[in-house]
XYZ file of C-alpha atoms in Angstrom:
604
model
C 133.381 126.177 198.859
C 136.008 123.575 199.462
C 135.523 122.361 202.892
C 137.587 119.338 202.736
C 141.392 119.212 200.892
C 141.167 115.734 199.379
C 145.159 115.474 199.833
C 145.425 115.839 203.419
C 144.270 112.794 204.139
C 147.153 110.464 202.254
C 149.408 112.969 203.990
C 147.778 112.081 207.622
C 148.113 108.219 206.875
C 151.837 108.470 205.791
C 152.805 110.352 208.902
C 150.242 108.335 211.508
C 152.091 105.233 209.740
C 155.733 106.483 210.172
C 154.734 107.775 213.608
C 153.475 104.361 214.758
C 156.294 102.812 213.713
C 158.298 105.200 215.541
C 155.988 104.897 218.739
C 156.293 101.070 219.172
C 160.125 101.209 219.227
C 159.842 103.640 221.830
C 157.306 101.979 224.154
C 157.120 97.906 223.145
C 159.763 97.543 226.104
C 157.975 99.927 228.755
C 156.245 97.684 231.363
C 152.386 97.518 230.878
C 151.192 99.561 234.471
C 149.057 97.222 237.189
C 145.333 97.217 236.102
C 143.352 99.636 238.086
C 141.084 98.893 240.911
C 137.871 97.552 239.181
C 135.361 100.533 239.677
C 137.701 103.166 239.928
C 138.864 104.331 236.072
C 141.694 106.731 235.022
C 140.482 109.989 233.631
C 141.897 111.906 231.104
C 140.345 115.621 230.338
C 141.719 117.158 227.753
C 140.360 120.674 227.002
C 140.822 122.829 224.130
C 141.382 126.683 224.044
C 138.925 128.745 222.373
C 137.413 125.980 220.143
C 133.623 126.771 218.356
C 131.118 124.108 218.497
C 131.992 122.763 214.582
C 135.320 123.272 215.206
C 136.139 119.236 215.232
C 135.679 117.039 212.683
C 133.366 115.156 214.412
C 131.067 117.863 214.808
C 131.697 118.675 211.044
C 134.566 121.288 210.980
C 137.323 121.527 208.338
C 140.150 120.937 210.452
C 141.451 117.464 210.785
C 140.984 115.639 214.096
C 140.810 111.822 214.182
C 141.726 111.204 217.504
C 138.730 113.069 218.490
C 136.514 111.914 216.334
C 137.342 108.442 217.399
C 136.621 109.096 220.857
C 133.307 110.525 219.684
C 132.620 107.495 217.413
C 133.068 105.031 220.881
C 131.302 107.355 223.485
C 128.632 110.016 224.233
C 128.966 113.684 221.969
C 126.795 116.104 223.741
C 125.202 118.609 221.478
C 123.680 121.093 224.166
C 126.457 121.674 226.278
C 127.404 125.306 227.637
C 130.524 126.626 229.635
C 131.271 130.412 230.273
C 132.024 132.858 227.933
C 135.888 133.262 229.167
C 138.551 130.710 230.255
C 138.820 131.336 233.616
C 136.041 131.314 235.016
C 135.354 128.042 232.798
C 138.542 126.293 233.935
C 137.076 126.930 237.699
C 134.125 125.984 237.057
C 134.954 122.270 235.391
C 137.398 121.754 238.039
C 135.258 122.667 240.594
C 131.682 121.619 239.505
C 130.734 125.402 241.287
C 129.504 128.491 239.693
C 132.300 130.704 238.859
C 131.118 133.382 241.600
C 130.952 130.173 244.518
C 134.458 129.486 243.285
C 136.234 132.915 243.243
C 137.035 133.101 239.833
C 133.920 134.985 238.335
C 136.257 137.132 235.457
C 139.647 137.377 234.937
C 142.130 139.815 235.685
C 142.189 141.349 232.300
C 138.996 143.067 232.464
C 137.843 143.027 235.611
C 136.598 146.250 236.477
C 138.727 148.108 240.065
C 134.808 148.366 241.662
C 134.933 144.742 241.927
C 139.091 143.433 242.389
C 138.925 141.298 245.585
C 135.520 141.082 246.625
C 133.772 137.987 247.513
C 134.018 135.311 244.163
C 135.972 137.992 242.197
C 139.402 137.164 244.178
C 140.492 135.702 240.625
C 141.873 132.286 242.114
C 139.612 129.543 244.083
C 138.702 130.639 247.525
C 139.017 128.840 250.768
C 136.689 125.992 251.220
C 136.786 125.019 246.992
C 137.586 121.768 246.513
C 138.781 120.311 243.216
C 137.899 117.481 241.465
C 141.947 116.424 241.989
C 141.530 116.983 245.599
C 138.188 114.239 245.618
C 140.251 112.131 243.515
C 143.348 112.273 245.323
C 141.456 112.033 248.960
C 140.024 108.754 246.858
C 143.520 107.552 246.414
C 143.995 109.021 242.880
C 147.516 110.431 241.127
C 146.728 113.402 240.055
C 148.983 115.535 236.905
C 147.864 118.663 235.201
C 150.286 119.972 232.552
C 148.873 122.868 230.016
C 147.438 126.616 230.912
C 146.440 127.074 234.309
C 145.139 130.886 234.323
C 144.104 130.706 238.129
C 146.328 132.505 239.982
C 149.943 131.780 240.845
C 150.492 133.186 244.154
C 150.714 131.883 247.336
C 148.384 128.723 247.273
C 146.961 129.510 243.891
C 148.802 127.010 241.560
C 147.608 122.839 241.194
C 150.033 121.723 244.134
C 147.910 123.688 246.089
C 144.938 122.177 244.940
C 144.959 118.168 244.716
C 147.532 118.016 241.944
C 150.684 116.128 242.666
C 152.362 116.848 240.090
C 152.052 120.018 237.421
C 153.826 121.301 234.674
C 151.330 124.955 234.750
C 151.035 128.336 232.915
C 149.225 131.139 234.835
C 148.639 133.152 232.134
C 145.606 133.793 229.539
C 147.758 132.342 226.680
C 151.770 132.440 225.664
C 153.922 132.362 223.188
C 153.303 128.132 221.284
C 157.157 128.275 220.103
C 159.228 129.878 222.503
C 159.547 131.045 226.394
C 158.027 134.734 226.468
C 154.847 136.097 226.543
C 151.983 137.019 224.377
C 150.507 140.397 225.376
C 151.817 143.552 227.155
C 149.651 142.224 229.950
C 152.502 139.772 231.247
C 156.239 140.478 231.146
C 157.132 136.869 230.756
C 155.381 133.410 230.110
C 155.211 132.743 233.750
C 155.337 128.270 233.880
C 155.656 126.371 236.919
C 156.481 123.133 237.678
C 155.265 121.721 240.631
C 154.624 125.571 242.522
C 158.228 126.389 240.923
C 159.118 128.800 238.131
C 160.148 126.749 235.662
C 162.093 127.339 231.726
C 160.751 126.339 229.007
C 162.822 123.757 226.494
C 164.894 125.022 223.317
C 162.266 122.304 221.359
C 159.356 123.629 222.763
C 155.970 123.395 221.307
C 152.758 123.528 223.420
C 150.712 120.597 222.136
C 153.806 118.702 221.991
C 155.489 119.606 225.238
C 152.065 119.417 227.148
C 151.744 115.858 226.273
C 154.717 114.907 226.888
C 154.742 115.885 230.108
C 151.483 114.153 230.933
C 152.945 111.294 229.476
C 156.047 111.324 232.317
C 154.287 112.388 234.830
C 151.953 108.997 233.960
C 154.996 106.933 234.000
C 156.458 108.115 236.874
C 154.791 105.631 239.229
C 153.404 101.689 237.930
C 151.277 101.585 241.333
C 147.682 100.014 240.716
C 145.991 103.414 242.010
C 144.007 104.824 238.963
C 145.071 108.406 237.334
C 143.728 112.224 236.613
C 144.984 113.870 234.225
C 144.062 117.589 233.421
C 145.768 118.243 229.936
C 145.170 121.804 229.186
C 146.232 123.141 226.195
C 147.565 126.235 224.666
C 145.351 125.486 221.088
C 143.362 127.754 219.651
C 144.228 130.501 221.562
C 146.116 133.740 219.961
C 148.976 133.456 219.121
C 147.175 131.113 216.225
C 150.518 128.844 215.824
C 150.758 125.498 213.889
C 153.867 123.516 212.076
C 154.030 123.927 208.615
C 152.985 120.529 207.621
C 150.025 120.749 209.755
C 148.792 124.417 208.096
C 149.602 123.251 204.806
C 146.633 120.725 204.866
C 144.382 123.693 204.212
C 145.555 125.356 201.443
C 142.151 126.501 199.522
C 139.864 125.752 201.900
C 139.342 128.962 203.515
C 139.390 130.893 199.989
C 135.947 131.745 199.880
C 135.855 133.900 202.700
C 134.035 133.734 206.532
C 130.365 134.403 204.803
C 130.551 131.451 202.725
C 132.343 129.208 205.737
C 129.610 130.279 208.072
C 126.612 129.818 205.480
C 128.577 125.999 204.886
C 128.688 125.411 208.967
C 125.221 126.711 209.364
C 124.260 124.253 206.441
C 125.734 121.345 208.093
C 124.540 121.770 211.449
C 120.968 121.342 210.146
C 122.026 118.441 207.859
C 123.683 116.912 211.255
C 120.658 118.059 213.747
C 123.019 120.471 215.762
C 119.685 122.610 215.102
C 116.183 122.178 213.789
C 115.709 122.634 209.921
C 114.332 126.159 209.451
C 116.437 127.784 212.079
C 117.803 131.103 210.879
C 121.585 131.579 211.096
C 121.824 135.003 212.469
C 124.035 138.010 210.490
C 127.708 138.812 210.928
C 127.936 140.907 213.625
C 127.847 144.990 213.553
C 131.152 146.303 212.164
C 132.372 143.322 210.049
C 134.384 143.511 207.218
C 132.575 141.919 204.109
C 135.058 139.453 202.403
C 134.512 141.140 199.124
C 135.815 144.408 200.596
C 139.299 142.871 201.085
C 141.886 143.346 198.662
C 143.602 140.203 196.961
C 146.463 140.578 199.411
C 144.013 140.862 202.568
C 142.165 137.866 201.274
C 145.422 135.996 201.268
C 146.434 137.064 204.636
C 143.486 136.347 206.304
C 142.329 133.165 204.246
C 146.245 131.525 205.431
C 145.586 133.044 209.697
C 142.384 130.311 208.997
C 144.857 127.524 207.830
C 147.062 127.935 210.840
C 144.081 127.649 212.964
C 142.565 124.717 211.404
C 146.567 123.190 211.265
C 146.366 123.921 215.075
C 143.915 122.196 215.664
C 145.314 119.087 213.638
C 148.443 119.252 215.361
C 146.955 119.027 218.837
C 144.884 116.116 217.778
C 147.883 114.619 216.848
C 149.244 114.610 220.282
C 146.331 113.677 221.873
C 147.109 110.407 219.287
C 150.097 110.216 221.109
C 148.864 110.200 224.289
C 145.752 107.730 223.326
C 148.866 105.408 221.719
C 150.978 105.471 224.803
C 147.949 104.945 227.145
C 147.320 101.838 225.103
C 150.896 100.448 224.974
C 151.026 100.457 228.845
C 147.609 98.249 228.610
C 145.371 101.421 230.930
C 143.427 102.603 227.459
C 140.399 100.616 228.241
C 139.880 101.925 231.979
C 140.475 105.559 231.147
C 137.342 107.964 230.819
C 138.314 110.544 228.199
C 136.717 113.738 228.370
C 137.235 116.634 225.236
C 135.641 119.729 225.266
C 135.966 123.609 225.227
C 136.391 126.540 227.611
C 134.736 128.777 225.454
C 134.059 129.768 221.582
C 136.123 130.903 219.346
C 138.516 133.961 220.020
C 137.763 137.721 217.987
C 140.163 139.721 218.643
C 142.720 141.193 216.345
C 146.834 142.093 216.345
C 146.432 144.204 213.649
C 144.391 147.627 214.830
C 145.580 148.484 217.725
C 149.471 150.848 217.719
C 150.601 149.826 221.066
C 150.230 146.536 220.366
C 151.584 146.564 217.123
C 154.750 148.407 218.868
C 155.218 146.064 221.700
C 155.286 143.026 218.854
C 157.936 144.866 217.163
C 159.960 145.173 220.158
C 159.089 140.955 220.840
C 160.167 139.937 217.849
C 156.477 139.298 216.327
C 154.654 139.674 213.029
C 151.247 139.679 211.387
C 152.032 138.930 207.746
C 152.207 135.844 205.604
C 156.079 135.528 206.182
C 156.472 132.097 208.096
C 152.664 132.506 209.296
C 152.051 130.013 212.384
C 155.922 129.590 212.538
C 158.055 131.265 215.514
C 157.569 135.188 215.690
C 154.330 135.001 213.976
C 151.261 136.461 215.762
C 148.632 134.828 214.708
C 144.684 135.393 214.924
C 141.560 134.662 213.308
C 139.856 138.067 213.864
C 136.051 138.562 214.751
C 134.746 137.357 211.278
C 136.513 134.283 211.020
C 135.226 134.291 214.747
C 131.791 134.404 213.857
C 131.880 132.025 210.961
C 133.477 129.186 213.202
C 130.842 130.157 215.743
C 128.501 129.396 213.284
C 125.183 128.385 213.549
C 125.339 130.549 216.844
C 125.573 134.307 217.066
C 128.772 136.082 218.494
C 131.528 134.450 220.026
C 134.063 134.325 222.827
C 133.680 137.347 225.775
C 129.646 137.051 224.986
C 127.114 135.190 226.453
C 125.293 134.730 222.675
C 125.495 131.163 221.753
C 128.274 131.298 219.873
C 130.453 132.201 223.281
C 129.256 129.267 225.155
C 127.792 126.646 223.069
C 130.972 124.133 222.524
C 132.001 120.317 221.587
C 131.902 117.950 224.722
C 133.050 114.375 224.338
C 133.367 111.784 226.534
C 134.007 108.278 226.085
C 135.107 105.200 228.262
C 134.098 102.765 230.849
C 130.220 103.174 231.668
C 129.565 105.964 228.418
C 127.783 104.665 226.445
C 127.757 105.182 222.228
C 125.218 107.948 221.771
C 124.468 111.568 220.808
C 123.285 113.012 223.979
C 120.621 116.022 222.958
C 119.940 116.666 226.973
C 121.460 120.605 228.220
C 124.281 120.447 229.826
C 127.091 122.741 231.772
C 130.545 122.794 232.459
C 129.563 122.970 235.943
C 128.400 118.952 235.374
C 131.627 117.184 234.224
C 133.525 117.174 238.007
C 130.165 115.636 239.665
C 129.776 113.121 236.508
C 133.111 112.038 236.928
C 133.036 111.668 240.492
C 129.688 109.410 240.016
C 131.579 107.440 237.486
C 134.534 106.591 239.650
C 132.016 105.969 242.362
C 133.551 108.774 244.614
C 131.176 110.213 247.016
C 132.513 113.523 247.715
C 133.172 114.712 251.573
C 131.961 117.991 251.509
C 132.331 117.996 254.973
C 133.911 122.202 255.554
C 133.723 122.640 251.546
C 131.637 124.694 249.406
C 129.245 122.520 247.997
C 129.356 121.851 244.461
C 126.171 123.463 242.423
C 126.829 121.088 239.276
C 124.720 117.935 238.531
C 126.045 114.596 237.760
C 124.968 114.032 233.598
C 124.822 109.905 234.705
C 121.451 109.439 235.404
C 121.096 110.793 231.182
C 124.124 108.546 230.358
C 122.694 105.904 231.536
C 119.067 106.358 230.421
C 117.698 106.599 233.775
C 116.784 109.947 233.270
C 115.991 112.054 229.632
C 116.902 115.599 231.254
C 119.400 116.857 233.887
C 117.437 119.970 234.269
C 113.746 119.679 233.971
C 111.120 122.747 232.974
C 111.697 123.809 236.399
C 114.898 123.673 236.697
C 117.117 127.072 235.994
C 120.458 127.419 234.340
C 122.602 130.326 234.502
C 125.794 131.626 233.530
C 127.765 134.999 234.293
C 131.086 136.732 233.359
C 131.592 140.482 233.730
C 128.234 141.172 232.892
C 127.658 138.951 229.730
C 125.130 136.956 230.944
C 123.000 133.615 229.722
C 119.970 132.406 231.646
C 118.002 129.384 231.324
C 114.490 127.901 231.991
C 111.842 125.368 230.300
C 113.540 126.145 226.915
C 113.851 129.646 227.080
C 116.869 132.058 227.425
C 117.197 135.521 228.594
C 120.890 137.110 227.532
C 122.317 139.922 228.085
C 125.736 141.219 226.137
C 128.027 143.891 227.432
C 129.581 146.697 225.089
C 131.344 146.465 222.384
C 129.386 144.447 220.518
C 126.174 144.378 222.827
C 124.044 146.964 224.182
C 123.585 145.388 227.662
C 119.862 144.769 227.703
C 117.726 142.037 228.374
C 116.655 139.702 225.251
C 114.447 136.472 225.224
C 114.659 133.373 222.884
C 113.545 130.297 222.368
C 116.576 128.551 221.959
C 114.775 124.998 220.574
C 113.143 126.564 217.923
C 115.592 129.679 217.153
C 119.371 128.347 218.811
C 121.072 131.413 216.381
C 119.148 133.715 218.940
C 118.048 135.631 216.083
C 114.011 136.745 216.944
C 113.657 138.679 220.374
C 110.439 137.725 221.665
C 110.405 139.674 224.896
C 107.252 142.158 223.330
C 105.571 138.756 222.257
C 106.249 136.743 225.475
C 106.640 139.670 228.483
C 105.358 137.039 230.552
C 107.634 134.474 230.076
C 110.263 137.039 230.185
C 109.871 138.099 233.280
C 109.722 134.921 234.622
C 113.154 134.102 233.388
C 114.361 137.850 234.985
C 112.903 137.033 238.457
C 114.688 133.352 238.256
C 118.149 135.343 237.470
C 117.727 137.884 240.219
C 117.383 134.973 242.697
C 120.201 133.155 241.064
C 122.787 136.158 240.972
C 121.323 136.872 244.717
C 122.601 133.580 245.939
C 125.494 133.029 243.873
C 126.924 136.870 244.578
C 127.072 138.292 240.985
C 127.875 141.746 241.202
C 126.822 144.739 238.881
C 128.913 146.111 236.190
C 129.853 149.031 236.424
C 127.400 151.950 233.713
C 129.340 152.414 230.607
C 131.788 149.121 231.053
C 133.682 147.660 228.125
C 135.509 145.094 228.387
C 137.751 145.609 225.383
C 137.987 149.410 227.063
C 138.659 147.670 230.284
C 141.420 145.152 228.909
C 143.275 148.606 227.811
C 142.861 150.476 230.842
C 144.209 146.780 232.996
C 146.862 146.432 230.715
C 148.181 149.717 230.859
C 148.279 149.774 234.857
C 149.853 146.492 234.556
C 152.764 147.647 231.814
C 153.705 150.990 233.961
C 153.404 148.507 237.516
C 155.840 146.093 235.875
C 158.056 148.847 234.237
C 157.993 152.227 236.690
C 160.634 153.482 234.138
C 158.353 154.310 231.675
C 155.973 156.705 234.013
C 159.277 158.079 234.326
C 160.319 158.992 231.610
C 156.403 160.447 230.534
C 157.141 162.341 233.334
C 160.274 163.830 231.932
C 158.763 164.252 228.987
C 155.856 166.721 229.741
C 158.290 168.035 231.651
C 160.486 169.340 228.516
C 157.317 169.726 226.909
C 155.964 172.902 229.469
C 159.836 173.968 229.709
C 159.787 173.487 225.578
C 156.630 175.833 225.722
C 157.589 178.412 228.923
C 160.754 178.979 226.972
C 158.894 179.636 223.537
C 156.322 182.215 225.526
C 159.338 184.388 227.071
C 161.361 183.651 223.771
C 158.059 185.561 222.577
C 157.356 187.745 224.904
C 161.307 189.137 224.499
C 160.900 189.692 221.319
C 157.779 191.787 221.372
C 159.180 193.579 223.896
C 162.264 194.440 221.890
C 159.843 195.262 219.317
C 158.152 198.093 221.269
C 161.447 199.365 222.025
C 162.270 199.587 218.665
C-alpha cells in the first residue's frame, strides 16, 4: 500500500515558501514582545480532536504534519500516554490535572444516562472549588487566551472567563460545522461561540484551524507586557464533520486505496518497526460488525477511500496553522521561552452519517451531504466510520467512546525550555500535563479552599531524576460512562460498555500484549482481582457511579438527542400530537364508516 504520495511534498515546500514570504511582510514591522521573566516560560497547548496514536507523522501516520514533527524532533514524544475515552471529560481533566469525577465533568451531556444528570462530578461543567491550570497561571501573573472547542458548559460561570482565562474566543459544543456558523448534530440548534462569556458570530471566511489561530495570535498581541503567556488552542480537527481545503485533501489521492485492513496491518507494522510495541505483539481483529473492504462496491470504495483523504488533509491543514502560529511566535522573538505541548483528547472518532434516517433528514434540511460531491468542502458531512476508526487506532483495539487502547492511547508532545530531546517510554495521563507545567514554570499551586489536583508532575522523568511516574504500586485509572481502564504493575483490567463491548471485566498485560488481544483473567485470577479491589477503592474515592443495566451509549445519544430536539422545538410534539390525533379520528371514522355499512347490510 502507498502510505506516502511522493508529490505532496514539492507541493508543501512551494506553499511553506510562498507562505513565508507572505508571513515576513506581515510581521517584520511588529515589535519583538519584552523577554519573559527568566524562569517563568510561555506555554502553548495545542490539542487535537479525535486524533489516533499514528495519526502524526512523527509517530508514523500518512498525513502530513511538519510542524509537529518538528516539535517532536526538539523535545520529549511520550509513547505511553493515556487520556479518557471522550472529550470532555479529557478537556477537564488536562485543564484541571483532577480525575474527571473530582472535576464534575465525568461524561458528557450526550449520553449521560437521567439516573446520573446532576449528581456529584456528573454536573457536566467544573464544580466549585476546581481550579484551572489558567487560574494558577494567572494568580502567577500569567495572560491567559483559549480560542478553539470548549465543550464544558456555557452557563452561568461555566465558560473560560469564568475560569482563569482572560480572554476566549470558545465553542461549547461537542463539535460544529469547520466552514460555516451552524451546527453539526440535531443535538444543538446552533454552533453556540462565545467570546469572552458573550455569544459571538462567526466570520463570512471562517475556517476552524484557521480562525482558531488567528485568534490566539491577537489575543497574543494584544498586550507587549514582559508577563509570560497560556495559551489553550483547541481545535475543531479531526472531529466529524471530517472537513479539509481542497489542496490539503488532494495530497492523498491513492493512499487510502487499499482499504482500512491493509492501513491497519501497515500501522501495526510500523509501530513495531518504531518500538510503539514489542515485536511479536498481536494486532487485534477489526471489531464485530465491520464491513470487509472487499465487500464494498467500486463506488463505496471511492467514497470511503476520499472521507480518509479529507481526514488526513485535516490534519495537514491544522498543522499548517500551528506553522503559523510557531512563525509568528518566532517573529516577535518569544519562540525560545514557549513550552509547546501537542496531544489528543481521545482516539479516533467511529461513528457514521450514513445509517441512521433522522440524521440523514435533519442534513437534508442543513444543507449537508455524504457523497463525493465537494467532499471536505462546505455542506459536506464528513466521517471516517468505525473501520477507518479502527485502522487509525491501529496497533490498539477499538477506538473513541471505549476504554480499549485504541480510545485512550494518543500522541503527546512537548518541547521547550527544560524538555529535553528524548522518547519518553514512562506511562503517563492527561491528568499529568497541568502539574508538569506548573513544575516547569516553577508555580507552586495554592490549593488553599481548592480541590486538590490527583495528577503527577512527569518532571522528575523529564529530567532523569526518576525512570517511572507511577511505580508497581502505584494505580492508574480512568472512567467515562462506564468504559473503564485500570492500571497496576503492568497490568490492565478494562471494561467496555455496549455496543461494541459486553461490559465485563478483562485482564492484560499491556507490555507484552498493548493490542489487548489475550484475556488472561482464567490464567492470572489472582492478579485480577487485585487490579478489581484497587478500582473499587479508586471509584470509591473518586465517586464513579454505576451505569445503569442494559446502557448504550449510542442508544443513549438517541434517546438525549431526541429530548433535546422536541425541548428546543415544542412544535414538533405538537404537531405528533395532532397527528395521532387524525390518526384515531382517521380510524373511529373508518369503524362507524364500517359499522354503517353492515348495518345497512342487515337491513337489506
Amino acid at each position: 500500500m502507498e502510505i506516502i504520495n511522493n508529490g505532496r511534498h514539492a507541493r508543501w515546500r512551494v506553499r511553506m515558501l510562498i507562505f513565508s514570504a507572505l508571513l515576513a511582510g506581515l510581521v517584520h514591522s511588529a515589535p519583538a514582545l519584552a523577554d519573559a521573566e527568566p524562569g517563568k516560560p510561555n506555554i502553548v497547548v495545542l490539542l487535537v480532536d479525535d486524533a489516533a496514536l499514528m495519526d502524526f507523522g512523527v509517530y508514523g501516520g500518512e498525513a502530513h504534519t511538519p510542524n509537529i514533527d518538528a516539535l517532536a524532533g526538539r523535545g520529549a514524544l511520550f509513547t505511553q500516554y493515556r487520556s479518557s475515552p471522550l472529550c470532555a471529560p479529557s478537556r477537564a481533566m488536562l485543564l484541571t490535572g483532577m480525575d474527571n469525577h473530582r472535576n464534575g465533568v465525568a461524561t458528557i451531556p450526550e449520553v449521560i444516562p437521567p439516573e446520573q444528570e446532576g449528581k456529584p462530578g456528573y454536573t457536566l461543567s467544573l464544580e466549585p472549588g476546581v481550579a484551572t491550570l489558567a487560574d494558577y497561571l494567572k494568580e502567577a501573573g500569567y495572560r491567559t487566551y483559549m480560542t478553539g472547542k470548549w465543550h464544558l458548559g456555557s452557563g452561568e460561570g461555566d465558560l473560560p472567563v469564568s475560569h482563569g482565562f482572560d480572554r476566549s474566543f470558545a465553542l461549547d459544543a461537542s463539535g460544529a460545522d469547520n466552514w460555516e456558523d451552524k451546527s453539526y448534530m440535531p443535538f444543538y440548534a446552533e454552533a453556540p461561540w462565545f467570546e469572552d462569556g458573550k455569544p459571538v458570530a462567526l466570520p463570512e471566511d471562517f475556517y476552524s484551524s484557521k480562525f482558531i489561530v488567528d485568534k490566539a495570535i491577537s489575543y497574543i498581541d494584544e498586550d507587549d507586557t514582559a508577563a509570560p503567556f497560556f495559551a489553550y488552542v483547541a481545535f475543531q480537527a479531526i472531529h466529524i464533520p471530517v472537513q479539509a481545503p481542497a489542496e490539503f485533501t488532494g495530497n492523498y489521492d491513492g493512499v487510502y486505496d487499499e482499504g482500512w485492513e491493509a492501513l491497519r496491518k501497515a500501522r501495526h507494522e510500523k509501530a513495531i518497526a518504531e518500538g510503539l510495541v514489542p515485536k511479536g505483539a498481536k494486532l487485534a481483529p477489526m471489531p464485530k460488525g465491520s464491513r470487509p473492504w472487499s465487500a464494498l462496491s467500486k463506488d463505496e470504495q471511492k467514497l470511503y477511500a476520499a472521507r480518509m483523504q479529507v481526514n488526513a488533509g485535516m490534519l495537514e491543514a491544522m498543522d499548517f496553522h500551528v506553522g503559523r502560529l510557531i512563525e509568528h511566535l518566532k517573529a516577535r522573538g518569544v519562540y525560545d521561552n514557549t513550552i509547546f505541548v501537542v496531544t489528543s483528547d481521545n482516539g479516533p472518532e467511529p461513528s457514521r452519517g450514513d445509517d441512521n434516517w433522522q440524521l440523514a433528514l435533519w442534513m437534508k434540511f442543513n444543507g449537508y451531504h455524504t457523497g463525493m460531491k465537494n467532499i471536505g468542502e462546505k455542506g459536506s458531512w464528513g466521517f471516517i466510520g468505525p473501520e477507518w476508526a479502527s485502522a487509525a487506532a491501529s496497533p490498539s483495539d477499538l477506538f473513541k467512546f471505549y476504554a480499549a487502547s485504541g480510545g485512550v492511547r494518543v500522541p503527546f508532545v512537548m518541547a521547550g525550555p527544560g524538555i529535553p530531546h528524548e522518547r519518553v517510554q514512562s506511562f503517563a495521563m492527561v491528568t499529568d500535563v497541568a502539574p508538569t507545567l506548573l513544575e516547569l514554570a516553577g508555580i507552586a499551586p495554592d490549593a488553599t479552599g481548592r480541590r486538590p489536583m490527583t495528577g503527577r508532575s512527569l518532571v522528575p522523568v523529564l529530567e532523569g531524576d526518576a525512570p517511572h511516574t507511577y511505580g508497581p504500586d502505584d494505580p492508574a485509572g480512568i472512567e467515562v460512562s462506564g468504559n473503564t481502564g485500570f492500571y497496576l504493575d503492568g497490568y490492565k483490567i478494562t471494561r467496555n460498555m455496549a455496543p461494541m463491548g459486553d461490559g465485563k471485566w478483562r485482564l492484560y498485560d499491556i507490555g507484552a500484549d498493548p493490542g489487548e488481544t489475550t484475556d488472561l483473567s482464567a490464567a492470572r485470577p489472582e492478579t485480577k482481582q487485585k487490579l478489581l479491589m484497587a478500582y473499587a477503592a479508586y471509584a470509591k474515592k473518586m465517586g464513579v457511579l454505576e451505569m445503569p443495566k442494559g446502557y448504550s451509549s449510542t442508544t443513549q445519544l438517541d434517546r438525549n438527542t431526541r429530548e433535546r430536539v422536541l425541548a428546543l422545538h415544542p412544535w414538533i410534539r405538537i404537531i405528533g400530537v395532532i397527528l395521532v390525533l387524525l390518526v384515531l379520528a382517521g380510524s373511529i371514522w373508518g369503524i362507524r364508516s364500517i359499522a354503517a355499512r353492515r348495518r345497512a347490510e342487515r337491513a337489506a
